Coordinates of C-alpha atoms and ligand atoms in Angstrom, one line a residue:
M1 CA -31.9 13.6 6.1
A2 CA -28.6 13.8 3.9
I3 CA -28.5 12.4 0.4
A4 CA -25.0 10.3 -0.2
V5 CA -24.0 9.6 -3.5
Y6 CA -21.3 7.0 -4.7
Q7 CA -20.5 5.6 -8.4
G8 CA -22.0 2.2 -8.6
V9 CA -24.5 -0.1 -8.0
D10 CA -25.1 -1.9 -4.5
G11 CA -22.2 -3.5 -3.3
A12 CA -19.5 -1.7 -4.7
Y13 CA -16.7 -0.9 -1.9
S14 CA -17.7 3.2 -2.3
Q15 CA -20.9 2.2 -1.1
L16 CA -19.6 0.2 1.9
V17 CA -17.4 3.5 2.9
L18 CA -20.0 5.5 2.4
E19 CA -22.3 3.9 4.8
H20 CA -19.3 3.4 7.2
F21 CA -18.8 7.1 7.3
L22 CA -22.7 7.8 7.9
R23 CA -22.6 5.7 10.8
E24 CA -19.6 6.6 12.1
R25 CA -20.4 10.4 12.1
G26 CA -24.3 9.8 13.1
I27 CA -25.4 11.5 10.1
T28 CA -28.9 9.8 8.7
G29 CA -28.9 9.8 5.4
N30 CA -29.4 7.6 2.2
T31 CA -27.1 6.3 -0.1
L32 CA -27.9 6.6 -3.9
G33 CA -25.5 5.1 -6.6
V34 CA -24.8 7.0 -9.6
R35 CA -23.5 6.0 -13.2
T36 CA -20.2 8.0 -13.7
Y37 CA -18.0 10.2 -11.4
R38 CA -19.1 13.0 -13.7
D39 CA -22.9 12.6 -12.4
L40 CA -21.4 12.0 -9.1
V41 CA -20.0 15.7 -9.1
T42 CA -22.4 17.0 -10.7
A43 CA -24.7 15.9 -8.1
L44 CA -23.1 17.5 -5.9
S45 CA -22.0 21.2 -7.3
S46 CA -25.9 21.4 -8.0
L47 CA -26.6 20.6 -4.8
R48 CA -28.7 17.4 -5.5
A49 CA -26.8 15.6 -3.3
D50 CA -25.0 16.6 0.1
L51 CA -21.9 14.2 0.2
G52 CA -20.2 11.9 -2.0
V53 CA -17.3 9.5 -1.6
I54 CA -14.5 9.3 -4.3
P55 CA -11.9 6.8 -4.4
I56 CA -8.2 8.7 -5.0
E57 CA -5.6 5.7 -4.8
N58 CA -5.2 2.2 -4.4
A59 CA -2.1 1.1 -2.7
I60 CA -1.2 -1.4 -5.4
G61 CA -2.9 0.3 -8.7
G62 CA -1.8 3.9 -7.6
T63 CA -3.4 7.3 -7.8
V64 CA -7.4 7.6 -9.6
R65 CA -6.2 10.8 -11.3
E66 CA -10.0 11.3 -12.5
A67 CA -11.2 11.4 -9.0
Y68 CA -8.7 14.5 -8.3
D69 CA -9.2 16.2 -11.1
L70 CA -12.9 16.4 -10.8
I71 CA -12.6 17.6 -7.4
G72 CA -10.5 20.5 -8.6
E73 CA -12.2 21.3 -11.3
F74 CA -16.1 21.2 -9.4
E75 CA -15.3 22.8 -6.6
L76 CA -15.6 20.1 -3.9
A77 CA -14.6 20.3 -0.9
P78 CA -12.7 17.3 0.7
V79 CA -14.1 16.3 4.3
A80 CA -12.8 13.3 5.4
E81 CA -10.0 10.7 3.9
I82 CA -11.0 6.7 4.7
L83 CA -8.5 4.0 4.3
W84 CA -10.9 0.8 3.3
R85 CA -9.1 -2.5 3.2
T86 CA -10.1 -4.4 0.2
D87 CA -10.5 -7.9 0.4
H88 CA -11.4 -9.4 -3.2
R89 CA -13.3 -12.6 -3.3
L90 CA -14.1 -14.4 -6.4
L91 CA -17.8 -14.7 -6.5
G92 CA -19.8 -17.0 -8.9
V93 CA -23.6 -18.3 -9.5
R94 CA -24.8 -21.2 -7.6
G95 CA -23.4 -24.9 -8.6
A96 CA -20.7 -22.9 -10.6
T97 CA -16.8 -23.9 -9.7
L98 CA -13.9 -22.6 -9.9
R99 CA -13.2 -24.7 -13.2
D100 CA -15.9 -23.6 -15.0
V101 CA -15.1 -19.3 -15.2
R102 CA -14.0 -18.2 -18.3
E103 CA -14.6 -14.2 -17.3
V104 CA -13.7 -12.4 -14.6
L105 CA -15.4 -9.0 -14.1
A106 CA -14.0 -6.8 -11.8
H107 CA -12.8 -2.8 -11.7
P108 CA -9.8 -2.1 -13.6
L109 CA -8.0 -1.5 -10.1
V110 CA -9.1 -4.6 -8.8
I111 CA -7.7 -6.3 -11.6
A112 CA -4.3 -4.7 -10.9
E113 CA -4.6 -5.8 -7.0
C114 CA -5.6 -9.5 -8.1
G115 CA -2.6 -9.7 -10.9
K116 CA -1.2 -13.1 -9.5
F117 CA -4.6 -14.5 -8.7
L118 CA -5.7 -13.9 -12.4
S119 CA -2.4 -15.3 -13.9
G120 CA -2.9 -18.4 -12.4
L121 CA -6.8 -18.5 -13.6
E122 CA -5.4 -19.9 -16.9
Q123 CA -8.5 -20.5 -18.7
A124 CA -10.4 -16.9 -17.6
R125 CA -9.5 -13.5 -19.2
A126 CA -10.1 -10.7 -16.9
I127 CA -13.3 -8.1 -18.2
P128 CA -12.6 -4.8 -16.8
C129 CA -15.9 -3.3 -15.3
E130 CA -17.2 0.1 -14.0
D131 CA -17.2 -1.1 -10.3
T132 CA -17.5 -4.3 -8.1
G133 CA -21.2 -4.0 -7.4
V134 CA -21.7 -3.8 -11.2
A135 CA -19.3 -6.9 -11.6
A136 CA -21.5 -8.9 -9.0
R137 CA -25.0 -8.0 -10.5
E138 CA -23.8 -8.6 -14.1
V139 CA -22.5 -12.4 -12.9
A140 CA -26.1 -12.7 -11.1
R141 CA -28.1 -11.3 -14.0
G142 CA -26.1 -13.2 -16.7
G143 CA -26.6 -16.5 -14.5
S144 CA -23.6 -18.1 -16.2
P145 CA -21.4 -20.7 -14.3
E146 CA -18.6 -19.4 -16.8
I147 CA -18.6 -15.7 -15.4
A148 CA -17.4 -14.2 -12.3
A149 CA -17.0 -11.4 -10.5
L150 CA -14.1 -10.0 -8.1
A151 CA -15.9 -8.1 -5.3
P152 CA -16.5 -7.7 -1.3
P153 CA -17.6 -10.7 0.4
S154 CA -21.1 -8.4 1.2
A155 CA -21.7 -8.6 -2.4
A156 CA -22.2 -12.2 -2.4
A157 CA -25.3 -12.0 -0.1
I158 CA -26.7 -8.9 -1.7
Y159 CA -26.4 -10.7 -5.5
D160 CA -27.2 -14.2 -3.5
L161 CA -23.4 -15.7 -5.3
I162 CA -21.3 -18.0 -3.7
E163 CA -17.8 -17.5 -2.9
L164 CA -15.4 -19.5 -5.1
A165 CA -12.0 -18.1 -4.2
A166 CA -10.6 -16.0 -1.4
H167 CA -7.5 -14.4 -0.5
C168 CA -7.2 -13.3 -4.1
S169 CA -5.2 -9.4 -3.6
D170 CA -1.5 -9.9 -4.3
H171 CA -1.1 -8.4 -1.0
P172 CA -3.3 -8.8 2.3
Q173 CA -2.9 -5.5 3.3
T174 CA -3.7 -3.7 0.3
Y175 CA -6.1 -0.6 0.6
S176 CA -7.7 2.1 -0.9
R177 CA -8.0 5.7 0.0
F178 CA -11.3 7.4 -0.1
L179 CA -12.1 11.0 0.1
I180 CA -15.7 11.8 1.5
V181 CA -16.7 15.1 -0.3
R182 CA -19.5 17.8 0.3
P183 CA -20.5 20.7 -2.1
K184 CA -17.8 23.7 -1.7
H185 CA -20.9 26.4 -1.7
T186 CA -24.1 25.1 0.1
A187 CA -27.5 27.2 0.5
R188 CA -27.7 28.9 3.4
G189 CA -28.9 27.1 6.3
E190 CA -28.3 23.5 5.0
T191 CA -24.8 22.4 6.1
I192 CA -24.8 19.1 7.5
D193 CA -22.9 18.7 10.6
F194 CA -19.9 16.5 9.4
G195 CA -18.5 16.4 12.8
I196 CA -15.5 17.5 11.6
G197 CA -12.3 18.0 13.9
A198 CA -10.0 15.0 13.7
A199 CA -6.9 14.7 15.5
R200 CA -4.9 15.1 12.4
R201 CA -5.8 17.1 9.5
K202 CA -4.5 17.2 5.7
T203 CA -4.6 19.1 2.9
S204 CA -4.3 18.5 -1.0
I205 CA -3.1 20.6 -3.9
I206 CA -3.0 20.6 -7.6
F207 CA -0.5 22.5 -9.2
A208 CA 1.8 23.0 -12.1
V209 CA 5.4 24.6 -12.2
S210 CA 7.2 26.4 -15.1
E211 CA 10.1 23.8 -17.3
R212 CA 12.8 25.8 -15.4
T213 CA 15.2 23.4 -14.0
G214 CA 15.0 23.5 -9.8
S215 CA 11.4 25.1 -10.2
L216 CA 9.8 21.9 -8.6
A217 CA 12.4 21.4 -6.1
Q218 CA 11.9 25.7 -5.6
A219 CA 8.1 25.2 -4.9
L220 CA 8.4 22.3 -2.7
S221 CA 10.8 23.8 -0.6
I222 CA 8.3 26.2 0.5
L223 CA 6.7 23.4 2.2
A224 CA 9.9 22.1 3.7
N225 CA 10.9 25.6 5.0
A226 CA 7.3 25.8 6.6
G227 CA 8.0 22.8 8.5
I228 CA 5.2 21.3 6.5
N229 CA 5.3 17.3 6.1
G230 CA 4.7 15.6 2.8
D231 CA 2.5 13.1 2.5
K232 CA 2.4 12.0 -0.9
L233 CA 4.2 13.2 -4.2
E234 CA 2.7 12.4 -7.8
S235 CA 2.5 13.7 -11.3
K236 CA 1.3 13.5 -14.5
P237 CA 1.7 15.0 -17.9
Y238 CA 0.1 18.5 -18.4
L239 CA -1.6 18.1 -21.7
G240 CA -1.6 20.8 -24.4
H241 CA 1.8 22.5 -22.1
G242 CA 4.8 20.7 -23.4
T243 CA 6.7 18.6 -21.4
E244 CA 5.1 20.3 -18.7
R245 CA 3.7 18.3 -15.4
I246 CA 1.1 18.3 -13.0
F247 CA 2.0 17.5 -9.7
Y248 CA -0.5 16.3 -6.8
I249 CA 0.7 16.8 -3.6
D250 CA -1.0 15.8 0.1
F251 CA 0.8 17.4 3.2
D252 CA -0.3 17.6 7.2
G253 CA -1.8 20.2 8.3
D254 CA -5.1 22.5 7.8
V255 CA -5.4 25.9 5.2
T256 CA -7.0 27.5 8.4
D257 CA -3.2 27.0 9.8
P258 CA -1.5 30.5 9.6
N259 CA 1.6 28.8 9.0
V260 CA 0.1 26.6 6.2
A261 CA -1.8 29.5 4.6
K262 CA 1.5 31.6 4.2
A263 CA 3.3 28.4 3.0
L264 CA 0.5 28.3 0.2
A265 CA 0.3 31.7 -0.7
Q266 CA 4.0 31.9 -1.6
M267 CA 3.5 28.5 -3.3
R268 CA 0.8 30.0 -5.3
G269 CA 3.3 32.9 -6.7
A270 CA 6.0 30.3 -8.0
C271 CA 3.5 27.9 -9.7
E272 CA 2.5 27.7 -13.3
T273 CA -1.1 26.7 -12.0
F274 CA -2.4 26.3 -8.2
T275 CA -5.6 24.5 -7.1
V276 CA -6.1 23.7 -2.9
L277 CA -8.6 21.2 -3.3
G278 CA -8.9 21.7 0.5
S279 CA -8.0 20.5 4.2
Y280 CA -10.1 17.6 5.5
D281 CA -9.6 15.2 8.4
A282 CA -7.0 12.7 7.9
H283 CA -7.3 8.9 8.4
V284 CA -6.1 7.6 11.6
G285 CA -4.9 3.9 12.3
E286 CA -5.5 0.7 10.7
P287 CA -7.5 0.9 7.3
V288 CA -11.5 0.1 8.2
G289 CA -13.2 -2.7 6.7
A290 CA -10.2 -5.0 8.8
S291 CA -12.9 -6.9 9.9
E292 CA -13.9 -8.1 6.1
V293 CA -10.2 -9.2 5.1
T294 CA -9.2 -10.7 8.0
V295 CA -9.3 -14.6 7.4
R296 CA -11.5 -15.0 10.4
P297 CA -15.3 -14.7 8.8
S298 CA -14.7 -15.9 5.3
L299 CA -15.1 -19.4 5.0
E300 CA -18.8 -18.4 7.1
R301 CA -19.6 -15.9 4.8
A302 CA -20.8 -17.6 1.5
P303 CA -24.4 -17.9 1.7
E304 CA -24.6 -21.4 1.8
R305 CA -22.8 -21.2 5.0
L306 CA -24.9 -18.4 6.7
A307 CA -25.3 -20.8 9.4
P308 CA -24.7 -19.6 12.9
E309 CA -21.2 -19.9 14.2
P310 CA -20.1 -23.5 15.7
I311 CA -20.3 -23.6 18.9
V312 CA -17.2 -24.7 20.4
P313 CA -18.1 -28.0 22.3
Q314 CA -18.2 -28.4 25.8
V315 CA -16.1 -31.2 25.9
E316 CA -12.9 -32.0 27.8
T317 CA -10.2 -31.3 25.2
P318 CA -7.4 -29.3 24.7
F319 CA -8.2 -28.5 21.0
P320 CA -12.2 -27.5 20.9
R321 CA -11.9 -25.1 18.1
V322 CA -10.0 -27.7 15.8
A323 CA -12.2 -30.8 16.9
R324 CA -14.2 -32.4 14.2
A325 CA -17.1 -31.7 16.0
T326 CA -17.1 -28.1 15.9
K327 CA -17.3 -28.3 11.8
P328 CA -18.5 -31.9 11.0
D329 CA -18.4 -31.0 7.2
G330 CA -14.6 -29.9 7.6
T331 CA -12.9 -27.0 6.8
V332 CA -12.0 -25.6 3.3
L333 CA -8.8 -23.7 3.0
R334 CA -9.0 -20.9 -0.3
I335 CA -5.6 -19.7 -1.2
G336 CA -6.1 -17.9 -4.3
N337 CA -7.5 -20.1 -6.7
V338 CA -6.9 -23.1 -5.2
R339 CA -8.9 -25.0 -2.2
I340 CA -7.7 -27.5 0.1
G341 CA -10.0 -29.6 1.8
D342 CA -12.1 -29.7 -0.8
G343 CA -12.2 -33.1 -3.0
E344 CA -9.1 -31.9 -4.9
F345 CA -6.1 -33.4 -3.9
V346 CA -3.3 -30.3 -4.1
I347 CA 0.3 -30.9 -4.7
I348 CA 2.3 -28.2 -3.2
A349 CA 6.3 -28.4 -4.7
G350 CA 9.2 -26.5 -4.8
P351 CA 13.0 -26.5 -3.3
C352 CA 13.8 -27.1 -0.2
S353 CA 15.8 -23.7 -0.2
I354 CA 15.1 -21.0 -2.7
E355 CA 18.7 -20.6 -4.0
S356 CA 19.0 -18.3 -6.7
R357 CA 16.2 -16.0 -9.2
E358 CA 16.5 -18.5 -11.9
Q359 CA 16.5 -21.7 -9.6
I360 CA 13.2 -20.8 -8.0
L361 CA 11.6 -19.2 -11.4
E362 CA 13.1 -22.3 -13.2
T363 CA 11.1 -24.9 -10.2
A364 CA 7.9 -22.5 -10.4
R365 CA 7.7 -23.0 -14.1
E366 CA 8.3 -26.6 -14.3
V367 CA 6.4 -27.6 -11.2
R368 CA 3.2 -25.9 -12.3
A369 CA 3.4 -27.3 -15.5
R370 CA 3.9 -30.7 -14.6
G371 CA 0.9 -30.3 -12.0
A372 CA 2.0 -28.6 -9.0
L373 CA -0.9 -26.1 -7.6
M374 CA 1.6 -23.9 -5.1
L375 CA 4.6 -23.5 -4.8
R376 CA 7.0 -23.7 -1.7
G377 CA 10.6 -22.5 -0.8
G378 CA 12.3 -21.9 1.9
A379 CA 14.1 -18.7 2.9
F380 CA 14.8 -18.8 6.7
K381 CA 15.8 -22.0 7.1
P382 CA 16.3 -24.2 10.5
R383 CA 19.4 -26.0 10.2
T384 CA 21.3 -28.5 12.6
S385 CA 24.5 -27.1 11.8
P386 CA 25.0 -23.3 12.4
Y387 CA 27.7 -24.0 9.2
A388 CA 24.8 -25.3 7.2
F389 CA 23.0 -22.8 4.3
Q390 CA 21.2 -20.9 6.3
G391 CA 18.7 -19.6 3.5
L392 CA 18.3 -16.4 1.4
G393 CA 16.3 -14.9 4.0
W394 CA 14.4 -11.3 2.9
E395 CA 16.1 -12.1 -0.6
G396 CA 14.7 -15.7 -0.9
I397 CA 11.1 -14.1 0.1
E398 CA 11.0 -11.4 -2.5
L399 CA 12.5 -14.3 -5.3
L400 CA 9.6 -16.4 -4.0
A401 CA 7.0 -13.7 -4.4
E402 CA 8.6 -13.0 -7.9
A403 CA 8.3 -16.8 -8.9
G404 CA 4.3 -17.0 -7.6
R405 CA 3.7 -13.7 -9.3
A406 CA 5.5 -15.0 -12.5
S407 CA 3.6 -18.8 -12.5
G408 CA 0.5 -17.7 -10.6
L409 CA 1.0 -20.3 -7.9
P410 CA 0.2 -19.4 -4.6
T411 CA 3.4 -19.5 -2.5
V412 CA 4.2 -21.2 1.1
S413 CA 7.4 -20.5 3.4
E414 CA 8.5 -20.6 6.8
V415 CA 8.7 -18.1 9.5
M416 CA 11.1 -19.5 12.3
T417 CA 10.5 -15.9 14.4
I418 CA 7.8 -13.4 15.9
D419 CA 9.6 -10.8 14.1
Q420 CA 9.3 -12.3 10.6
V421 CA 5.3 -12.9 10.5
T422 CA 4.5 -9.7 9.4
R423 CA 7.0 -8.8 6.5
V424 CA 6.3 -12.6 5.5
A425 CA 2.6 -12.0 5.3
E426 CA 2.9 -9.1 3.1
H427 CA 5.0 -11.2 0.2
I428 CA 3.9 -15.0 0.8
D429 CA 0.4 -16.6 0.7
V430 CA 1.1 -19.3 3.6
L431 CA 3.1 -19.1 6.0
Q432 CA 4.6 -22.5 7.3
I433 CA 5.3 -23.5 10.6
G434 CA 8.5 -26.1 10.5
A435 CA 8.7 -29.2 12.7
R436 CA 11.1 -27.8 15.3
N437 CA 8.9 -24.8 15.7
M438 CA 5.9 -27.0 16.4
Q439 CA 5.6 -25.8 19.9
N440 CA 6.8 -22.3 19.9
F441 CA 3.8 -21.0 21.1
D442 CA 4.1 -17.3 20.7
L443 CA 4.8 -17.9 17.1
L444 CA 2.0 -19.8 17.0
K445 CA 0.0 -16.8 18.3
A446 CA 1.8 -14.7 16.2
V447 CA 0.9 -16.5 13.1
G448 CA -2.6 -16.7 14.6
R449 CA -3.0 -13.0 14.1
A450 CA -1.3 -12.4 10.6
G451 CA -4.4 -12.7 7.9
R452 CA -2.6 -15.6 6.1
P453 CA -3.3 -19.2 6.2
V454 CA -0.8 -21.6 7.9
L455 CA 0.6 -25.1 7.4
L456 CA 1.5 -26.2 10.6
K457 CA 4.1 -29.2 10.7
R458 CA 4.1 -31.8 13.1
G459 CA 6.8 -31.8 15.1
F460 CA 9.3 -34.9 15.1
S461 CA 8.6 -35.9 18.9
A462 CA 5.0 -34.3 19.0
T463 CA 2.2 -36.7 19.4
I464 CA -1.5 -36.4 17.2
D465 CA -3.0 -34.7 19.9
E466 CA -0.2 -32.2 20.3
L467 CA -0.1 -31.1 17.0
L468 CA -4.0 -30.8 17.6
A469 CA -3.4 -28.3 20.2
A470 CA -0.8 -26.1 18.4
A471 CA -3.2 -25.8 15.8
E472 CA -5.8 -24.3 18.6
Y473 CA -3.4 -21.9 19.4
I474 CA -3.7 -20.6 15.9
L475 CA -7.4 -20.8 15.5
S476 CA -7.6 -19.4 19.2
E477 CA -6.2 -16.0 17.7
G478 CA -9.1 -15.7 15.3
N479 CA -7.3 -17.5 12.1
P480 CA -9.1 -20.5 11.2
N481 CA -7.4 -21.2 7.8
V482 CA -4.9 -24.0 8.9
M483 CA -3.6 -27.0 7.4
L484 CA -2.1 -29.8 9.4
C485 CA 1.2 -31.7 7.8
E486 CA 2.5 -35.1 8.4
R487 CA 6.1 -34.9 8.1
G488 CA 7.7 -37.7 9.8
I489 CA 8.3 -38.5 13.2
R490 CA 11.9 -39.9 15.4
T491 CA 11.7 -43.4 15.8
F492 CA 14.4 -46.4 16.3
E493 CA 14.7 -46.3 12.6
P494 CA 17.7 -45.3 11.3
T495 CA 17.1 -46.1 7.5
T496 CA 14.6 -43.4 6.7
R497 CA 15.1 -40.2 7.7
N498 CA 12.2 -40.4 9.7
T499 CA 9.7 -42.5 9.9
L500 CA 6.3 -41.1 8.1
D501 CA 3.5 -41.8 10.4
L502 CA 0.9 -42.4 7.4
S503 CA -1.6 -43.7 10.3
A504 CA -1.7 -40.0 11.8
V505 CA -3.9 -39.3 8.6
P506 CA -7.0 -40.9 9.5
V507 CA -6.7 -40.0 13.0
L508 CA -6.4 -36.2 12.2
R509 CA -9.0 -36.4 9.6
E510 CA -11.6 -38.2 12.3
R511 CA -10.6 -35.8 15.4
S512 CA -10.2 -32.7 13.5
H513 CA -12.0 -30.8 10.4
L514 CA -8.8 -29.0 9.2
P515 CA -7.1 -30.4 6.0
V516 CA -4.3 -33.0 6.5
L517 CA -1.1 -32.7 4.4
V518 CA 1.4 -35.2 4.2
D519 CA 5.2 -34.6 3.5
P520 CA 7.1 -37.5 2.4
S521 CA 10.2 -35.7 1.4
H522 CA 11.2 -35.2 5.2
G523 CA 9.8 -38.2 5.9
V524 CA 11.6 -40.4 4.1
G525 CA 14.5 -38.2 3.3
V526 CA 15.5 -40.6 0.2
R527 CA 14.4 -39.5 -3.0
R528 CA 13.7 -43.1 -4.8
W529 CA 11.4 -44.0 -1.4
I530 CA 9.3 -40.7 -1.6
R531 CA 7.2 -42.1 -5.0
P532 CA 5.5 -45.1 -3.5
L533 CA 4.7 -42.8 -0.5
C534 CA 3.0 -40.3 -2.3
R535 CA 0.9 -42.8 -3.6
A536 CA 0.0 -44.1 0.3
A537 CA -0.6 -40.5 1.3
K538 CA -3.1 -40.0 -1.3
A539 CA -4.7 -43.6 -1.1
V540 CA -4.6 -42.8 2.6
G541 CA -6.9 -39.8 2.9
A542 CA -4.9 -36.9 2.7
H543 CA -6.0 -33.5 0.9
G544 CA -2.4 -32.8 -0.6
L545 CA 1.2 -32.9 -0.6
L546 CA 4.1 -31.2 0.4
V547 CA 7.2 -32.3 -2.0
E548 CA 10.8 -31.1 -2.4
V549 CA 11.7 -30.6 -6.1
H550 CA 14.9 -29.2 -7.5
P551 CA 16.5 -28.3 -11.1
N552 CA 19.4 -30.0 -10.3
P553 CA 19.4 -32.5 -7.2
T554 CA 22.8 -33.0 -6.8
E555 CA 23.6 -29.3 -6.5
A556 CA 21.1 -28.5 -3.8
K557 CA 22.3 -26.5 -1.0
S558 CA 20.0 -28.5 1.4
D559 CA 18.2 -31.7 1.6
K560 CA 19.8 -33.1 -1.9
E561 CA 19.4 -36.2 -1.1
Q562 CA 15.7 -36.4 -0.7
A563 CA 15.5 -33.4 -3.7
L564 CA 13.2 -34.7 -6.3
T565 CA 14.1 -34.0 -10.4
F566 CA 11.3 -32.5 -12.3
D567 CA 11.1 -36.2 -14.4
D568 CA 10.6 -37.8 -10.6
F569 CA 7.7 -35.0 -10.0
S570 CA 6.1 -36.2 -13.3
A571 CA 6.2 -39.4 -12.5
I572 CA 4.5 -39.0 -8.8
V573 CA 1.7 -36.7 -10.6
A574 CA 1.2 -39.7 -13.0
D575 CA 0.9 -42.2 -10.1
L576 CA -1.4 -39.9 -8.1
S577 CA -3.5 -39.7 -11.4
Q578 CA -4.5 -43.3 -11.2
I579 CA -5.5 -43.0 -7.3
P580 CA -8.9 -42.3 -6.3
I581 CA -9.5 -39.5 -3.4
A582 CA -10.0 -41.5 -0.3
D583 CA -13.7 -40.7 0.3
A584 CA -14.2 -38.4 3.7
V585 CA -16.8 -40.8 5.1
L586 CA -14.8 -43.9 4.8
V587 CA -12.2 -42.4 6.4
R588 CA -14.4 -41.4 9.0
D589 CA -15.8 -44.7 9.9
Ligands
PEP601 C1 10.9 -27.8 5.3 O1 9.3 -28.0 5.0 O2 11.9 -27.3 4.5 C2 11.5 -28.4 6.7 C3 12.4 -27.4 7.1 O3 10.5 -29.2 7.2 P1 10.3 -29.7 8.6 O4 10.2 -28.6 9.3 O5 9.4 -31.0 8.7 O6 11.8 -30.2 9.1
MN602 MN1 13.9 -29.6 3.6

C-alpha cells in the first residue's frame, strides 16, 4: 500500500492529480496532505512516503521554481508528468451571493489565472492562500458570506459550498503541469511498480553557464547537434553569482538513451553547475481533468443542484434538450462574475465593430461605468456588401480581449466560420452566432464543442421553433450554456430595420429553459427608437439586452444609425432601473 503525498488539504488540485495517477497506474495507496513543499520532499527523501506530486508550471502563471529547485536539492526522481486542466469556480457558503463577497482566497497561481475575473469583482480583494483546498476549507470554516474561494468544483462538494461564479480563468484552456516524484534511492525490495514505459519520455535538467559570451548557445548547441528536441527553456538569476543565471530545460528523450547520455556528459563539461532531475513519462494528449472544465457539468455541480441529470422528455419535439420541461427552474449561465437568467437584468454593450484600440478601450470603460455587465464587439463582421468594412479580424479579437481584461467585463464576439471557433474561444468569453448563421448547423455543432457559452441570435427569417432547434444543436454537443437572442425579423414593414418580435420573449421563456436576451439595436436600426424598446424588452420578461454603443456614432464603421452615444446608454440604464424584473411565473402563466 503506497503512501502518496501532496501539499495541501482535501480538495486541492494536487490531490486530484495524485488520485488520478494512482487510479490510472492501478497503484493501491492513500493520499496524504502535508503543509509545505519542503515537508513533502522531506517525507519522500526520508522514505516516509513512496510518491508525491509537485506542481511545476502553470500555463498562465509560469514556472513554480521552488518546486524545480526542491526536486534537484532533495534527489528525487521524477516518474511522470501530468497536465491538468484547471477549472476555477468561485465558491461561497450557502446563502451567499456574488455581491456579498469582499475577500477571495486563492492560490497565487490561481489569482494570476483569474486576473480578469478578479478585476471585475470590484468590491473584493484577493488574498493568497497555500492551495485551493485550504482556500475552500477556510471559507467553509469562517461561515461568512463575505469570503469566497477560487477552487475546483470538487471542493464545493467536500466543504459543502455553493458555486457563485464559473468560467473564472482568463483562458478556458489553462492548465497546470505536475510532476509525480519518488525518492531516488529506496530501501531494497520496497520499490513500487509505477508501470513506467510511456510512448514519450522527457528529461529535465538545471544548469548554470559562465558569463562568457556565447556560453549558453554553446551548451544548447550540444543538444541541437545530438538532434534532441527542447521543450522548455527558462532562466532565473543565480543568486550570489553576479549576473549569472540558472537555466531550466526540458527536452524529449531518456537519459538511458546513449545519444542523450553522451550529450548530457558533454554538457556537464561545458557548464558551471549541472543537475539532471531525471527522465519521466511525458504527458501525451490533452490535459486531464478536461471533463471538469467543459461547461457541461458545471451547472449541475453545485451541491444544491446535485439532483439526477434531467431526463430528456420523450415527447415529439425537435428540441427536447432546450425544452422548458427538461429544466423547469430555468438555466442560469455564469460567465465570470455575471449570471444570466438569475433575476439580474444583464446589459451587454459595445460597438458593432471593434475599430481601434482606443475605441474599444474607451467604450469598455464608459459602458462599464454606466452599468453594462458585459462587453460586445464584432471582429469578424457579416456584411451585406463585400465592399463594406469587414472587421479587424484577429487583431480585433485581441483588442476586445485586452479591453475585457482592462475593464473586468466578460466579452462577446461573433464567430462566422468553424475555423475561427477554437481560437476565438481562447480569447473571448462568449461566442456569438449571428442571425445569418443561425442555421449553419456545422458551425452550431462546432460552438457546441468549444467550451464557451454561446449567444445565439434568431435568424431574420426564422420561426421561434427554428431558433430553439438551432439551440438544440449546440446543447446536443454537450454545451448547455446557451442564451437566445431576439434581434428582429423581416416583415413587410420598411420603417424599422427589422420588426423586433417582442412576443418571442414570453413564448421562448415558456418553451425553453434557456435565458432570453433582446437586441433592439438591430431590431429597429434607428438610434432614437432603441430606448423605448429597451424598456419594453425588460417589461416583457427578457433576462437582458444587447445594445450597440459607440464613442462617436457618426464615425462608426458599421451600423452607425443605430449606435448609441454614451449618454444615450446612460439614459437607457436609468430608465431600466425603474422597471421591475418580470416575474418568471407570471411569464409562464
Ligand atoms: C451584431 O450583433 O453585430 C450582428 C451582426 O447582429 P445580427 O447577427 O443580429 O445581424
Ligand atoms: Mn451591428
